[in-house]
Structure formats: structure tokens, C-alpha cells
Amino acid sequence: MKAVVLAGGFGTRIKPLTYSLPKPMLPLAGKPILEHVVNLLKDHGISELVFLLYFQPEVIKNYFQDGKGFGVNISYVIPPEDYGTAGAVKFASEYLSEKETFLIISGDLLTDVNLGELVDFHKNKNAMVTIGLTTVKDPLQFGIVITDNNGRVIKFLEKPGWGEVFSDSINAGIYVMEPEVLEYIPGKQVFDFSHDLFPRLLGEGKPIFGFLLNGYWRDVGDVSSYIQANMDILAGKVRVKGSGKRLDIVGKNIWLGEDVEIAPDAELEGTVILGNGVRIKGKTRIRDSVIGERSQIMKGTRISNSVLWNDTYIDENSLIEGSVICSNVKIGRDVRIEPGVVVSENCLIGDGAVLKEGIKIWPGKEVESRAIVSSNLIWGERWKRSLFEESKVLGLSNIELTPEFAAKLGAAFASFLPRGSSVLTGRDTYRAPRMIKRAFVAGVLSAGVNVKDLKAIPIPILRYKLQTFGEVGGVYFRYSLDNPEVTEILFYDSNGFEVSVSFEKSFERIFQREDFRRVSEGAVGRISDLSGIVDFYREGFINAIKRESIKEKGFRIVVDFSFGPSSEYFPSILSELGCEVISLNAYTVEYGNGVNTERALGLLSNIVRATDATAGFWLDPWGERLYIVDETGRIYKDMDSFFLVFHLVLKAESSGVVAVPLFVPSYVEEAAGESGFSVKRTKNSIRALSDTVRDKSIKFVSFPDGRFMFTGFQTAYDGMFALAKTLELMARLDVKLSEVFRAVPKINFLHATIPCPWEFKGVVMRKASEEAMGKNATFLDGVKIYFDDSWVLIFPDQYKSMIHLYAEAKTEDRVYSLMEEYKKKIENWIKTP
């Protein structure tokens, strides 16, 4: 049997370790990851290997040569382009037999699994493809594979959201395949196993199986997993071949290369690997660490749980804990390096410097003596699990989200767009978002993309323009309503929709690689204003509303503009509608403490009553969200505001489709059906809900946090238009808001959040799916279980360490008991996984 070893990855997520080495060549316990893979194959009798290379192929070829020095025969294949995993294997098909089963394995895995069991299972099942599976605590970054009781694959989920995680069995990057599989892979084009080939085979009913591998498995995907992989080898958790000879010392596990010198008073504890030519001076203490070849550790230095590459020099009395020190690094005296630090190759760390926990020093940098480094030397931002959080990037202004960071974001964004195209930008009136926007725009221009700048503008106006022709995307900069010290950058596509997950992932790859397009001086983008945009929006707005109905009523309303830019544009529209407007906070500010929504609504309620107004409306600072106060002073927000506007729509319109997220109470179906409407349920996210309006039959969309979309005007959340539409519906029905809400019955509905560490989210979803077995349940987003008189919905938060729990029942007692029952279950699942 031959094995194909996939060794062409860029190792983007594990930078800066992969600046000068391809990821498979990163050393684990003194040997490249790829050498451990070769040893595993050889131990299972597989000696004919095909290496698929792409990034820095010469490094791998120079190390392994023809493979004979490692007891194997190696052929090298280097595709001219990145064809993806399956496409690369197709390119190497001439090295594979047309009649022989072959094995595929990723070259950046640390594992000691039994490959023989995998091959035997494959043959016993007469499978076309068998996928090696393993279980992990956090399956989000991997492809989840769901099988039936016989091991046959029934579903693939490629890097799912938490609401789709119904198993913690993932694709381990090890496959056994029959040669006819190659017939299903097109030649010389991008084609991936998980994204393209496996779904195609599954769709055609081909025998694809999954086998749960026995043994250790770790994807060395980032710096923390790299350190942990080394520590697992030292702890004996994985069976790999050691380097050098083992000293026979009771209670210690010391491995020495050739020509190693250790001072008599040096202390080596736990498992320590010392490469060839290492020098350990007096009174040093080294515990559970790997010291690379020709490295020198001077007197009094302490090193624990760390990995040092070749040719490092650590001067006297320094302290290194849980870190990676790459090759050719010189560290001075009395230096303190805290856990999680990476010092890249060819760096110089001065005497007395302190490298704080988790920071990363890029190659060739110098840290001055006694400097305290508390952020990455190149970027000042915090490293996160993901750059995006549902179509936006956010961070503390000028700390995590700096001008340098924003400029790189702009360059990455523009590199994804056609040269010479144009994007819209807009902002609120705070100083920090304006600063970040200007830096971002500079990055966009540097990549040859033009900017049409709307300056301070409500978000709905920017999105309305994007729904016409002329721009390929839009970006909006604002402060966070939760914390005004945080700036948020919102990204929209050419139709004004929130950008897709696939866009986010592609964007992140460009950003992390710093693969920015640079253009010549004459091709740098231009900045221009876009005149007439407000008039364009006003015209469409007025044409989409029945203004005569509103004018006839002569409504007196109170509007809180929350110091946002809508205060500069919306009053004139309300005037055209014949409204008498009492304005609150109708001016803009450049800095402050943001908006206290509860206080603002309380004041709004008091003024509505005091002025005998028809209604009061609270707009968020960007004109997107709307809360309502009726003529009695009652406040409607979140679910109440949704049901109020929902009932107005049902009473005034004859038919249509309403889109709401899955967690909204079931009463919407009952009420909609009685009025000739139907309901479309979506996943529990703002972006998923927005995507539904691509279906032209949908008239009304609402996320119950004050976001409303009337698709007859625009396919974006627009609090200003929702305000006017509410007045129109009131006028046409000749009703007061309090009368409308009296038609809404008491709904026994509860929502709770349960704290849950990230590593247990997969466990909770697996337990929830097991709980749903044999019951009436759906799995659109999370697990929703139906009972005769109630339902419960469980789904993990996509960005926070928590689980959402929703419940609805016919009686109040039942909904409280159901909520308490499942809250305890989830807490127990977390405690006893």
C-alpha cells in the first residue's frame, strides 16, 4: 500500500513559527512533525510514500531526500497551483496504482493511531472511502462527520456553527481510498475532500464510512497546540521515537544527543530532551523541556515546559516558562519570559527585559534592555479565536483596534475586491470610529480600490445605496452600544447584506498571511464624496409609505435620536409626513459614555404622557433599531416591540410571509395563519435572518431586539422606516398602540443563559441531540424538542462562553418547570461530560 502525505500547508494560524519553515517541518521533541508521520507509516509497514508539497517545498526535500535514510521511499509532487487537498491528490494520480487501495494522511498531525485497524475496517466494509475519525472538545474548527450505527457516513458539517454541532467526532485528516475515487476529482482545479469530494460521493450514494481511531491525535494548528504537543510527548501521552540516548537515572527521563555537556550542579527534572552539541552551565534548572541542537543555557537560568529550537543562547539568571524560542535567538541576562510567548527566529532580547504572557515577537526584532513587552511587537491587537463576530470586527479603540491594525484590515479587504472598484464608507460621530475609518481607508486605497465616503450617516442610508449599482461593498464604523470604548467595523456586500461566513474566512486568510495587493502610484484608489445620497434615500422612503394616511392623522410623536446622525436627516422626512415631532437628544456628539437605553426609555415614557403624544420612539444612534412607547407610556422593546409591530402588519395587510428566528414563540404561526400569512423560521442570528429576504415573497422581517425590515422599501433593518411604517399602519387601522397590543395573548416564554466553557460546548450539543432521540425535534440551529404542550430550544452562543436555553408552554407553571428541568440537565452535562 502507498501513502500520500499532504505536506503543502501554509501554517497561517501558527505564525510566526512558520515564517521560515513549512508547518510539517516544525520540530516536535527535536524532530519535524513530518518525521513522526513517516515513522508512523513505516511502523505500519507502509514504506512507499508520495509527498504532496506546495509551500517552501525545498525545505522538506532537502531534509528527507529520497527517504532511504528514514527507511522509506519518497516521491515528491509539487502542483503548480494550490488545487486543494483532493485536487492535489488528483495531480499526483500517476504515482498511484489503478488497482491498489491507498492511504492519505496530513503531514502536520501528531498521532500514534493504529492505521492497521483503519485499513482492516475499510476492507471489511467494502468502502470506497473510509475517513479516520477522532473526538475533540471543541469541534468548531474541524469538519464534523456523522455516521450511523454501522459507521456509514450520513452527513458532513464543514466547520459548523455551535448550533449545528450534534457530534464531537471529527475528520482526523487520515483516509483510506480506493483508486476509483480519483475518477470523481476534476483535474487541475481547486477541489477539496471535505468541501467538494465527500459531499459529492455521499450525494451519489457511494459507500463512505467513518472509523473512530484509537490512540493519540492532535492537530498542531496554533501556537498553544504546538506547545501542548511537545508537552504531551514529554509526558508520554503519545508513542513516538525519542531522539538520542536515554540516561538511566531513577525518577528522571533524560534524552541526550551527541556531544552534550551538562554541569555537575545543573538540575534536570521530569522529561528533558537535549539535542546534539547542547551546553548546560552550572546551577541551571530545566524541567519538562526540549533544548535544540547547539543551544547554550548559561548559569542560573531556569526553563520549564518550553521548547527551544536550534542555536539558541540564553544568558545567566533568565526565566523561561511555557514558551517557544525559535532558532538563532539570543536572550540576555535576567530576562523573564512568561507562559505562551513566542520569540521568532533571529531575535535579540536585551538584558532584564520582560515578555508578558502570550505575546509574540516576529522574526529579526530587537527588544531593548529592561523593556517590558506587553503586546506583540508588530501588531498591538489581541489575538482572538476569529477576526470576525457576525460580519463585524471589533476591539478596544486604540488598544486592540489601532490605526495600524485598521490599515491592514483595509488593505486585506480591498485585496479581496476588484482593482478599480469602489466601496462605500460611513461612520457615526464619535472620534475613535472616525480615526479608525481614516486608517482603514488608507489601506483600501493602497490596494487600488476607490472609496466613496458618506462621512457621518445612519446605517440604513448606506445600506439603501448599496442595493443599487456602483459599489462592490460597504463598511461602517461605530462605537459599541455595550461599551463606547470599543469600536465596531461592520462589513456589507454589494447588495447591502451582512457579509457571508465564506467571505469572512477568505478575508481572514488574506489578513493573516498579509497577502495584500500593492499597486503602483498611478493606480492608488481615490476618495470622493457621494452627493445626493440623502435625497435619494428620502425619495425612495416617501414613495414607499402611504404618507397621506399619516398626514390626515396629524400625529404628535416624541422621538429620541440618541445623539446619532439620524437627527440630521430624519426630522425633515417626518415633517413631510405631517407629524408634530418633539425631539430628544437630537444633536450629535464626538465622545461620551454612550447611551443608557433604560434611562432614555424611562424619560421617553414620561414625556409621551406629559405631552399627550400619540406615541414615542427610541432610535439607536445609527438608525437601525427601534423601541416604542404607546400613548399610555408603556414601553415596548425586544419581544414586546416585535409583537406590537407584527400585529399591526397582520391587521393591515392581507397576506404574505413573515420571517423570524427559531427562538421566537410559536404564537407567531397561530396569529399569522388566522390572518392569511405564513411564517418562515431561520437560524438564530441576525445574518441568517437577513439572508431570507433574498426570497421575494417575504414582506416583513424582524429580529426581536428592535430590528425591523419592511422589504417593500429596502432589504435592510431600518428603524427610521419602521417608525414611519408603524404610524402608517396605525393611521390605516385607526387604532392606538395600546389597543393593538391588547390583542396579544399572554405568552409563557422564558430565556436563560448558562455559562459554559468553550471546550464543553460540543459535549452539550451531543448530549442535547441524544436527549432529543425518540422525541419530536428539529435541528435547524441547536436542538429544539417539542412536547404536547411546550417546547425547549438549546443552542450555544457563537461568540461567548454560554448556552442559550429557550422554553415556551401553555401554562406559566409548565414553562418554569421546563426551564428549570433543562437548566439542571445542561449544568450536569457540563459538570459530567
mmCIF file with all atom_site columns, C-alpha atoms in Angstrom, residues 6-95:
data_model
loop_
_atom_site.group_PDB
_atom_site.id
_atom_site.type_symbol
_atom_site.label_atom_id
_atom_site.label_alt_id
_atom_site.label_comp_id
_atom_site.label_asym_id
_atom_site.label_entity_id
_atom_site.label_seq_id
_atom_site.pdbx_PDB_ins_code
_atom_site.Cartn_x
_atom_site.Cartn_y
_atom_site.Cartn_z
_atom_site.occupancy
_atom_site.B_iso_or_equiv
_atom_site.pdbx_formal_charge
_atom_site.auth_seq_id
_atom_site.auth_comp_id
_atom_site.auth_asym_id
_atom_site.auth_atom_id
_atom_site.pdbx_PDB_model_num
ATOM 1  C CA . LEU A 1 6  ? -0.310 16.115 2.412   1.00 0.00 ? 6  LEU A CA 1
ATOM 2  C CA . ALA A 1 7  ? 2.523  18.469 3.305   1.00 0.00 ? 7  ALA A CA 1
ATOM 3  C CA . GLY A 1 8  ? 1.781  21.677 1.399   1.00 0.00 ? 8  GLY A CA 1
ATOM 4  C CA . GLY A 1 9  ? 0.003  23.811 4.001   1.00 0.00 ? 9  GLY A CA 1
ATOM 5  C CA . PHE A 1 10 ? 0.953  27.409 4.734   1.00 0.00 ? 10 PHE A CA 1
ATOM 6  C CA . GLY A 1 11 ? 0.515  27.158 8.501   1.00 0.00 ? 11 GLY A CA 1
ATOM 7  C CA . THR A 1 12 ? -1.175 30.556 8.631   1.00 0.00 ? 12 THR A CA 1
ATOM 8  C CA . ARG A 1 13 ? -2.731 30.138 12.069  1.00 0.00 ? 13 ARG A CA 1
ATOM 9  C CA . ILE A 1 14 ? 0.514  29.067 13.684  1.00 0.00 ? 14 ILE A CA 1
ATOM 10 C CA . LYS A 1 15 ? 2.539  32.089 12.607  1.00 0.00 ? 15 LYS A CA 1
ATOM 11 C CA . PRO A 1 16 ? 5.115  33.325 13.441  1.00 0.00 ? 16 PRO A CA 1
ATOM 12 C CA . LEU A 1 17 ? 6.517  29.785 13.798  1.00 0.00 ? 17 LEU A CA 1
ATOM 13 C CA . THR A 1 18 ? 6.036  29.152 10.077  1.00 0.00 ? 18 THR A CA 1
ATOM 14 C CA . TYR A 1 19 ? 7.757  32.237 8.667   1.00 0.00 ? 19 TYR A CA 1
ATOM 15 C CA . SER A 1 20 ? 10.792 30.266 7.504   1.00 0.00 ? 20 SER A CA 1
ATOM 16 C CA . LEU A 1 21 ? 9.582  26.684 7.868   1.00 0.00 ? 21 LEU A CA 1
ATOM 17 C CA . PRO A 1 22 ? 6.630  24.891 6.296   1.00 0.00 ? 22 PRO A CA 1
ATOM 18 C CA . LYS A 1 23 ? 4.287  23.722 9.028   1.00 0.00 ? 23 LYS A CA 1
ATOM 19 C CA . PRO A 1 24 ? 5.095  19.971 8.655   1.00 0.00 ? 24 PRO A CA 1
ATOM 20 C CA . MET A 1 25 ? 8.737  20.778 9.446   1.00 0.00 ? 25 MET A CA 1
ATOM 21 C CA . LEU A 1 26 ? 8.076  22.364 12.834  1.00 0.00 ? 26 LEU A CA 1
ATOM 22 C CA . PRO A 1 27 ? 10.115 20.420 15.394  1.00 0.00 ? 27 PRO A CA 1
ATOM 23 C CA . LEU A 1 28 ? 8.331  18.294 17.970  1.00 0.00 ? 28 LEU A CA 1
ATOM 24 C CA . ALA A 1 29 ? 10.676 16.913 20.637  1.00 0.00 ? 29 ALA A CA 1
ATOM 25 C CA . GLY A 1 30 ? 13.614 17.553 18.331  1.00 0.00 ? 30 GLY A CA 1
ATOM 26 C CA . LYS A 1 31 ? 12.177 16.036 15.145  1.00 0.00 ? 31 LYS A CA 1
ATOM 27 C CA . PRO A 1 32 ? 9.935  17.566 12.458  1.00 0.00 ? 32 PRO A CA 1
ATOM 28 C CA . ILE A 1 33 ? 6.244  16.723 12.691  1.00 0.00 ? 33 ILE A CA 1
ATOM 29 C CA . LEU A 1 34 ? 6.576  15.128 9.276   1.00 0.00 ? 34 LEU A CA 1
ATOM 30 C CA . GLU A 1 35 ? 9.283  12.762 10.509  1.00 0.00 ? 35 GLU A CA 1
ATOM 31 C CA . HIS A 1 36 ? 6.935  11.483 13.204  1.00 0.00 ? 36 HIS A CA 1
ATOM 32 C CA . VAL A 1 37 ? 4.324  10.883 10.466  1.00 0.00 ? 37 VAL A CA 1
ATOM 33 C CA . VAL A 1 38 ? 6.884  8.998  8.358   1.00 0.00 ? 38 VAL A CA 1
ATOM 34 C CA . ASN A 1 39 ? 7.813  6.832  11.354  1.00 0.00 ? 39 ASN A CA 1
ATOM 35 C CA . LEU A 1 40 ? 4.149  6.046  11.991  1.00 0.00 ? 40 LEU A CA 1
ATOM 36 C CA . LEU A 1 41 ? 3.659  4.923  8.384   1.00 0.00 ? 41 LEU A CA 1
ATOM 37 C CA . LYS A 1 42 ? 6.834  2.863  8.423   1.00 0.00 ? 42 LYS A CA 1
ATOM 38 C CA . ASP A 1 43 ? 5.802  1.164  11.695  1.00 0.00 ? 43 ASP A CA 1
ATOM 39 C CA . HIS A 1 44 ? 2.609  0.028  9.933   1.00 0.00 ? 44 HIS A CA 1
ATOM 40 C CA . GLY A 1 45 ? 4.510  -1.440 7.005   1.00 0.00 ? 45 GLY A CA 1
ATOM 41 C CA . ILE A 1 46 ? 3.904  1.457  4.623   1.00 0.00 ? 46 ILE A CA 1
ATOM 42 C CA . SER A 1 47 ? 7.172  2.488  3.023   1.00 0.00 ? 47 SER A CA 1
ATOM 43 C CA . GLU A 1 48 ? 6.165  3.810  -0.416  1.00 0.00 ? 48 GLU A CA 1
ATOM 44 C CA . LEU A 1 49 ? 5.297  7.459  0.168   1.00 0.00 ? 49 LEU A CA 1
ATOM 45 C CA . VAL A 1 50 ? 4.181  10.305 -2.078  1.00 0.00 ? 50 VAL A CA 1
ATOM 46 C CA . PHE A 1 51 ? 4.764  13.765 -0.584  1.00 0.00 ? 51 PHE A CA 1
ATOM 47 C CA . LEU A 1 52 ? 2.455  16.474 -1.893  1.00 0.00 ? 52 LEU A CA 1
ATOM 48 C CA . LEU A 1 53 ? 4.243  19.798 -1.409  1.00 0.00 ? 53 LEU A CA 1
ATOM 49 C CA . TYR A 1 54 ? 3.423  23.424 -2.158  1.00 0.00 ? 54 TYR A CA 1
ATOM 50 C CA . PHE A 1 55 ? 4.741  25.954 0.390   1.00 0.00 ? 55 PHE A CA 1
ATOM 51 C CA . GLN A 1 56 ? 8.563  26.025 0.717   1.00 0.00 ? 56 GLN A CA 1
ATOM 52 C CA . PRO A 1 57 ? 8.962  22.544 -0.818  1.00 0.00 ? 57 PRO A CA 1
ATOM 53 C CA . GLU A 1 58 ? 12.791 22.646 -0.885  1.00 0.00 ? 58 GLU A CA 1
ATOM 54 C CA . VAL A 1 59 ? 12.950 22.635 2.925   1.00 0.00 ? 59 VAL A CA 1
ATOM 55 C CA . ILE A 1 60 ? 11.179 19.269 3.013   1.00 0.00 ? 60 ILE A CA 1
ATOM 56 C CA . LYS A 1 61 ? 13.038 17.806 0.040   1.00 0.00 ? 61 LYS A CA 1
ATOM 57 C CA . ASN A 1 62 ? 16.438 18.771 1.428   1.00 0.00 ? 62 ASN A CA 1
ATOM 58 C CA . TYR A 1 63 ? 15.669 17.138 4.764   1.00 0.00 ? 63 TYR A CA 1
ATOM 59 C CA . PHE A 1 64 ? 14.190 13.816 3.607   1.00 0.00 ? 64 PHE A CA 1
ATOM 60 C CA . GLN A 1 65 ? 15.981 13.419 0.253   1.00 0.00 ? 65 GLN A CA 1
ATOM 61 C CA . ASP A 1 66 ? 14.802 10.127 -1.298  1.00 0.00 ? 66 ASP A CA 1
ATOM 62 C CA . GLY A 1 67 ? 13.665 8.794  2.085   1.00 0.00 ? 67 GLY A CA 1
ATOM 63 C CA . LYS A 1 68 ? 16.152 5.916  2.299   1.00 0.00 ? 68 LYS A CA 1
ATOM 64 C CA . GLY A 1 69 ? 17.775 7.454  5.378   1.00 0.00 ? 69 GLY A CA 1
ATOM 65 C CA . PHE A 1 70 ? 14.404 7.070  7.108   1.00 0.00 ? 70 PHE A CA 1
ATOM 66 C CA . GLY A 1 71 ? 13.683 3.548  5.873   1.00 0.00 ? 71 GLY A CA 1
ATOM 67 C CA . VAL A 1 72 ? 11.177 4.587  3.192   1.00 0.00 ? 72 VAL A CA 1
ATOM 68 C CA . ASN A 1 73 ? 10.995 5.587  -0.477  1.00 0.00 ? 73 ASN A CA 1
ATOM 69 C CA . ILE A 1 74 ? 9.686  9.083  -1.145  1.00 0.00 ? 74 ILE A CA 1
ATOM 70 C CA . SER A 1 75 ? 8.376  10.589 -4.374  1.00 0.00 ? 75 SER A CA 1
ATOM 71 C CA . TYR A 1 76 ? 7.697  14.328 -4.486  1.00 0.00 ? 76 TYR A CA 1
ATOM 72 C CA . VAL A 1 77 ? 4.836  16.040 -6.286  1.00 0.00 ? 77 VAL A CA 1
ATOM 73 C CA . ILE A 1 78 ? 4.578  19.842 -6.439  1.00 0.00 ? 78 ILE A CA 1
ATOM 74 C CA . PRO A 1 79 ? 1.402  21.147 -8.121  1.00 0.00 ? 79 PRO A CA 1
ATOM 75 C CA . PRO A 1 80 ? 1.878  24.436 -10.000 1.00 0.00 ? 80 PRO A CA 1
ATOM 76 C CA . GLU A 1 81 ? -1.118 25.949 -8.145  1.00 0.00 ? 81 GLU A CA 1
ATOM 77 C CA . ASP A 1 82 ? -2.983 25.362 -4.918  1.00 0.00 ? 82 ASP A CA 1
ATOM 78 C CA . TYR A 1 83 ? -5.520 22.781 -6.101  1.00 0.00 ? 83 TYR A CA 1
ATOM 79 C CA . GLY A 1 84 ? -6.880 21.980 -2.643  1.00 0.00 ? 84 GLY A CA 1
ATOM 80 C CA . THR A 1 85 ? -6.496 18.632 -0.897  1.00 0.00 ? 85 THR A CA 1
ATOM 81 C CA . ALA A 1 86 ? -8.371 16.430 -3.375  1.00 0.00 ? 86 ALA A CA 1
ATOM 82 C CA . GLY A 1 87 ? -7.141 18.367 -6.398  1.00 0.00 ? 87 GLY A CA 1
ATOM 83 C CA . ALA A 1 88 ? -3.541 17.883 -5.294  1.00 0.00 ? 88 ALA A CA 1
ATOM 84 C CA . VAL A 1 89 ? -4.044 14.122 -4.910  1.00 0.00 ? 89 VAL A CA 1
ATOM 85 C CA . LYS A 1 90 ? -5.562 14.016 -8.394  1.00 0.00 ? 90 LYS A CA 1
ATOM 86 C CA . PHE A 1 91 ? -2.464 15.796 -9.690  1.00 0.00 ? 91 PHE A CA 1
ATOM 87 C CA . ALA A 1 92 ? -0.362 13.000 -8.146  1.00 0.00 ? 92 ALA A CA 1
ATOM 88 C CA . SER A 1 93 ? -2.506 10.191 -9.558  1.00 0.00 ? 93 SER A CA 1
ATOM 89 C CA . GLU A 1 94 ? 0.261  8.933  -11.868 1.00 0.00 ? 94 GLU A CA 1
ATOM 90 C CA . TYR A 1 95 ? 2.142  7.819  -8.740  1.00 0.00 ? 95 TYR A CA 1
#
